[in-house]
Amino acid sequence: MADQLNVISICGSLRRGSFNRMVMNALPSLAPAGMSIKEAPSFAEFPLYNADVQNSSGFPGPVTMLADAIRAADGVIFVTPEYNFSIPGGLKNAIDWVSRLQNQPFAGKPIAIQSAAPGPVGGARVQYDLRKSMVFLDARTLNKPEVFVATVGSRVDEKTGQLTDETTRNIIKQQLEAFAKFIVRHGGEG
Ligand SMILES: Cc1cc2nc3c(=O)[nH]c(=O)nc-3n(C[C@H](O)[C@H](O)[C@H](O)COP(=O)(O)O)c2cc1C
C-alpha cells in the first residue's frame, strides 16, 4: 500500500440532482490528510446482467473498467439511496457483473457505506443488504461510525449541490478517519 490511500466512491443513484451524489461530491473535502477520494467509473451503461452475454461476448468494457478501478483502489465507499428497503437495481446489477470476474475485485477490499434519503431513516435499510452482499464477496466492511443522512433535503443546498449541514459533515469526517485506519489495518487481506 502506498503512503497515499487511494479510495474510490460509487454513487448508487443515476439521477441528475441526486442527493446521494451531493453527499458523495463532498467527500474529497472531508477526507483526512493522506486519503484521496475519486469517483469510480460509471455503471450507467452496464447491460442487465445475463450469463449468456458474459458467455457469448465476454464482459462489457464498462464492467472491466469499474472492476479494474476497484482492484486498484485501497478502499471503496458506496453512497447510495435505498430503493424499496434495499439496494437500487442499477447498483445491484453493477455489483453482480463485477462479482463474476476472475480475481473478484471486492475480495479483501475495505468498504465503507453511506446512504442519504429525504425520509427520517436516511436509507438505513439499504446498508444492511449491501453489507450482506459484501459478506458474500469477502470484502472487509467498516462497521462504525455509520453514516445515515436523513432528511437530506434540509442538509444540502439544492441550488449549488453543496452539503451544508455541519453535523453531517462532521460524522462523515469521523467515518473517513476511521476508514483510513481500517484500510491500514485490513487492506491487502484478500
Ligand atoms: C424506486 C424507488 C424506491 C424508493 N424506495 C425508498 C425506500 O425504500 N426508502 C426510502 O427512504 N426512500 C425510498 N425512495 C425515495 C428515495 O430515497 C429518494 O427518491 C431519493 O432522493 C433517492 O436518492 P437520490 O436523491 O440520490 O437519487 C425510493 C425512490 C425510488 C425511485
mmCIF file of C-alpha atoms in Angstrom, residues 8-157:
data_model
loop_
_atom_site.group_PDB
_atom_site.id
_atom_site.type_symbol
_atom_site.label_atom_id
_atom_site.label_comp_id
_atom_site.label_asym_id
_atom_site.label_seq_id
_atom_site.Cartn_x
_atom_site.Cartn_y
_atom_site.Cartn_z
ATOM 1 C CA ILE A 8 -12.928 5.415 -4.961
ATOM 2 C CA SER A 9 -16.588 6.275 -4.454
ATOM 3 C CA ILE A 10 -19.614 4.700 -6.132
ATOM 4 C CA CYS A 11 -22.943 6.530 -6.179
ATOM 5 C CA GLY A 12 -25.973 4.225 -6.129
ATOM 6 C CA SER A 13 -28.196 6.794 -7.840
ATOM 7 C CA LEU A 14 -28.060 7.680 -11.534
ATOM 8 C CA ARG A 15 -30.453 10.584 -11.103
ATOM 9 C CA ARG A 16 -29.395 14.073 -12.177
ATOM 10 C CA GLY A 17 -29.779 16.079 -8.999
ATOM 11 C CA SER A 18 -29.213 13.015 -6.797
ATOM 12 C CA PHE A 19 -28.891 13.839 -3.093
ATOM 13 C CA ASN A 20 -26.517 10.918 -2.670
ATOM 14 C CA ARG A 21 -24.289 12.377 -5.358
ATOM 15 C CA MET A 22 -24.257 15.702 -3.480
ATOM 16 C CA VAL A 23 -23.064 13.848 -0.379
ATOM 17 C CA MET A 24 -20.515 11.906 -2.442
ATOM 18 C CA ASN A 25 -19.191 15.072 -4.062
ATOM 19 C CA ALA A 26 -18.386 16.450 -0.606
ATOM 20 C CA LEU A 27 -16.153 13.510 0.319
ATOM 21 C CA PRO A 28 -12.821 14.733 -1.100
ATOM 22 C CA SER A 29 -13.024 17.894 1.012
ATOM 23 C CA LEU A 30 -13.844 15.891 4.156
ATOM 24 C CA ALA A 31 -11.139 13.238 3.771
ATOM 25 C CA PRO A 32 -8.256 13.123 6.246
ATOM 26 C CA ALA A 33 -4.733 14.004 5.158
ATOM 27 C CA GLY A 34 -3.254 11.165 3.140
ATOM 28 C CA MET A 35 -6.561 9.970 1.645
ATOM 29 C CA SER A 36 -7.729 10.892 -1.845
ATOM 30 C CA ILE A 37 -11.281 10.080 -2.955
ATOM 31 C CA LYS A 38 -12.255 9.964 -6.631
ATOM 32 C CA GLU A 39 -15.422 8.829 -8.316
ATOM 33 C CA ALA A 40 -15.298 5.323 -9.794
ATOM 34 C CA PRO A 41 -16.051 4.733 -13.496
ATOM 35 C CA SER A 42 -19.817 4.775 -14.049
ATOM 36 C CA PHE A 43 -22.040 1.716 -14.180
ATOM 37 C CA ALA A 44 -24.749 3.642 -16.089
ATOM 38 C CA GLU A 45 -24.062 1.813 -19.352
ATOM 39 C CA PHE A 46 -23.920 -1.716 -17.925
ATOM 40 C CA PRO A 47 -26.409 -4.036 -19.630
ATOM 41 C CA LEU A 48 -28.664 -6.091 -17.396
ATOM 42 C CA TYR A 49 -26.661 -8.997 -16.062
ATOM 43 C CA ASN A 50 -27.229 -12.106 -18.130
ATOM 44 C CA ALA A 51 -24.800 -15.031 -18.003
ATOM 45 C CA ASP A 52 -25.457 -15.637 -21.728
ATOM 46 C CA VAL A 53 -23.974 -12.216 -22.561
ATOM 47 C CA GLN A 54 -20.967 -12.963 -20.384
ATOM 48 C CA ASN A 55 -20.509 -16.377 -22.032
ATOM 49 C CA SER A 56 -21.005 -15.235 -25.639
ATOM 50 C CA SER A 57 -19.354 -11.808 -25.840
ATOM 51 C CA GLY A 58 -17.432 -11.603 -22.566
ATOM 52 C CA PHE A 59 -17.545 -8.829 -20.025
ATOM 53 C CA PRO A 60 -18.670 -5.414 -21.339
ATOM 54 C CA GLY A 61 -15.952 -2.739 -21.367
ATOM 55 C CA PRO A 62 -17.575 -0.571 -18.671
ATOM 56 C CA VAL A 63 -17.689 -3.617 -16.352
ATOM 57 C CA THR A 64 -13.977 -4.301 -16.656
ATOM 58 C CA MET A 65 -13.267 -0.576 -16.211
ATOM 59 C CA LEU A 66 -15.117 -0.484 -12.906
ATOM 60 C CA ALA A 67 -13.574 -3.781 -11.809
ATOM 61 C CA ASP A 68 -10.060 -2.547 -12.599
ATOM 62 C CA ALA A 69 -10.707 0.645 -10.633
ATOM 63 C CA ILE A 70 -11.938 -1.351 -7.627
ATOM 64 C CA ARG A 71 -8.901 -3.650 -7.747
ATOM 65 C CA ALA A 72 -6.534 -0.669 -7.973
ATOM 66 C CA ALA A 73 -8.181 1.217 -5.091
ATOM 67 C CA ASP A 74 -7.188 0.886 -1.449
ATOM 68 C CA GLY A 75 -10.853 1.172 -0.487
ATOM 69 C CA VAL A 76 -14.341 1.727 -1.876
ATOM 70 C CA ILE A 77 -17.087 3.978 -0.479
ATOM 71 C CA PHE A 78 -20.697 3.393 -1.521
ATOM 72 C CA VAL A 79 -23.017 6.391 -1.245
ATOM 73 C CA THR A 80 -26.469 5.169 -2.107
ATOM 74 C CA PRO A 81 -30.187 5.609 -1.697
ATOM 75 C CA GLU A 82 -32.459 2.845 -0.518
ATOM 76 C CA TYR A 83 -34.997 1.607 -3.066
ATOM 77 C CA ASN A 84 -37.910 -0.367 -1.640
ATOM 78 C CA PHE A 85 -35.901 -1.030 1.522
ATOM 79 C CA SER A 86 -32.981 -2.477 -0.433
ATOM 80 C CA ILE A 87 -30.187 -1.938 -2.984
ATOM 81 C CA PRO A 88 -31.143 0.132 -6.088
ATOM 82 C CA GLY A 89 -31.371 -2.161 -9.112
ATOM 83 C CA GLY A 90 -28.654 -0.377 -11.100
ATOM 84 C CA LEU A 91 -26.144 -0.654 -8.273
ATOM 85 C CA LYS A 92 -27.038 -4.295 -7.581
ATOM 86 C CA ASN A 93 -26.668 -5.050 -11.286
ATOM 87 C CA ALA A 94 -23.217 -3.426 -11.230
ATOM 88 C CA ILE A 95 -22.138 -5.480 -8.225
ATOM 89 C CA ASP A 96 -23.491 -8.640 -9.874
ATOM 90 C CA TRP A 97 -21.483 -8.032 -13.061
ATOM 91 C CA VAL A 98 -18.251 -7.190 -11.285
ATOM 92 C CA SER A 99 -18.622 -10.180 -8.964
ATOM 93 C CA ARG A 100 -18.424 -12.665 -11.860
ATOM 94 C CA LEU A 101 -14.902 -11.684 -12.883
ATOM 95 C CA GLN A 102 -11.856 -13.781 -12.135
ATOM 96 C CA ASN A 103 -9.758 -12.183 -9.408
ATOM 97 C CA GLN A 104 -13.045 -10.940 -7.945
ATOM 98 C CA PRO A 105 -12.448 -7.246 -7.231
ATOM 99 C CA PHE A 106 -14.237 -6.960 -3.886
ATOM 100 C CA ALA A 107 -12.353 -9.852 -2.244
ATOM 101 C CA GLY A 108 -10.473 -8.465 0.748
ATOM 102 C CA LYS A 109 -11.366 -4.880 -0.242
ATOM 103 C CA PRO A 110 -12.031 -2.342 2.523
ATOM 104 C CA ILE A 111 -15.542 -0.917 2.084
ATOM 105 C CA ALA A 112 -17.406 1.977 3.725
ATOM 106 C CA ILE A 113 -21.109 2.682 3.276
ATOM 107 C CA GLN A 114 -23.137 5.889 3.402
ATOM 108 C CA SER A 115 -26.765 6.463 2.499
ATOM 109 C CA ALA A 116 -28.978 9.511 2.127
ATOM 110 C CA ALA A 117 -32.741 9.881 1.815
ATOM 111 C CA PRO A 118 -35.372 12.582 2.172
ATOM 112 C CA GLY A 119 -37.080 10.428 4.790
ATOM 113 C CA PRO A 120 -36.312 10.114 8.507
ATOM 114 C CA VAL A 121 -34.376 6.813 8.308
ATOM 115 C CA GLY A 122 -31.688 8.051 5.927
ATOM 116 C CA GLY A 123 -31.759 4.893 3.819
ATOM 117 C CA ALA A 124 -30.525 2.759 6.721
ATOM 118 C CA ARG A 125 -32.035 -0.417 5.382
ATOM 119 C CA VAL A 126 -30.021 -0.450 2.171
ATOM 120 C CA GLN A 127 -26.863 -0.558 4.234
ATOM 121 C CA TYR A 128 -27.622 -3.954 5.742
ATOM 122 C CA ASP A 129 -28.421 -5.503 2.362
ATOM 123 C CA LEU A 130 -25.246 -4.019 0.895
ATOM 124 C CA ARG A 131 -23.251 -5.399 3.827
ATOM 125 C CA LYS A 132 -24.784 -8.818 3.140
ATOM 126 C CA SER A 133 -23.626 -8.754 -0.495
ATOM 127 C CA MET A 134 -20.184 -7.640 0.645
ATOM 128 C CA VAL A 135 -20.040 -10.626 3.034
ATOM 129 C CA PHE A 136 -20.660 -12.993 0.126
ATOM 130 C CA LEU A 137 -17.940 -11.227 -1.872
ATOM 131 C CA ASP A 138 -15.497 -11.498 1.038
ATOM 132 C CA ALA A 139 -14.994 -7.740 1.303
ATOM 133 C CA ARG A 140 -13.967 -6.081 4.584
ATOM 134 C CA THR A 141 -16.747 -3.658 5.527
ATOM 135 C CA LEU A 142 -16.224 -0.935 8.136
ATOM 136 C CA ASN A 143 -18.779 -1.259 10.952
ATOM 137 C CA LYS A 144 -18.711 2.169 12.612
ATOM 138 C CA PRO A 145 -19.290 5.036 12.567
ATOM 139 C CA GLU A 146 -22.335 4.570 10.356
ATOM 140 C CA VAL A 147 -23.443 7.449 8.107
ATOM 141 C CA PHE A 148 -27.189 7.798 7.541
ATOM 142 C CA VAL A 149 -28.107 11.167 6.087
ATOM 143 C CA ALA A 150 -31.786 11.549 6.978
ATOM 144 C CA THR A 151 -33.976 14.447 5.784
ATOM 145 C CA VAL A 152 -31.200 15.088 3.294
ATOM 146 C CA GLY A 153 -33.057 17.917 1.556
ATOM 147 C CA SER A 154 -32.527 20.084 4.621
ATOM 148 C CA ARG A 155 -28.796 19.304 4.781
ATOM 149 C CA VAL A 156 -27.790 20.353 1.289
ATOM 150 C CA ASP A 157 -28.122 23.467 -0.785
#
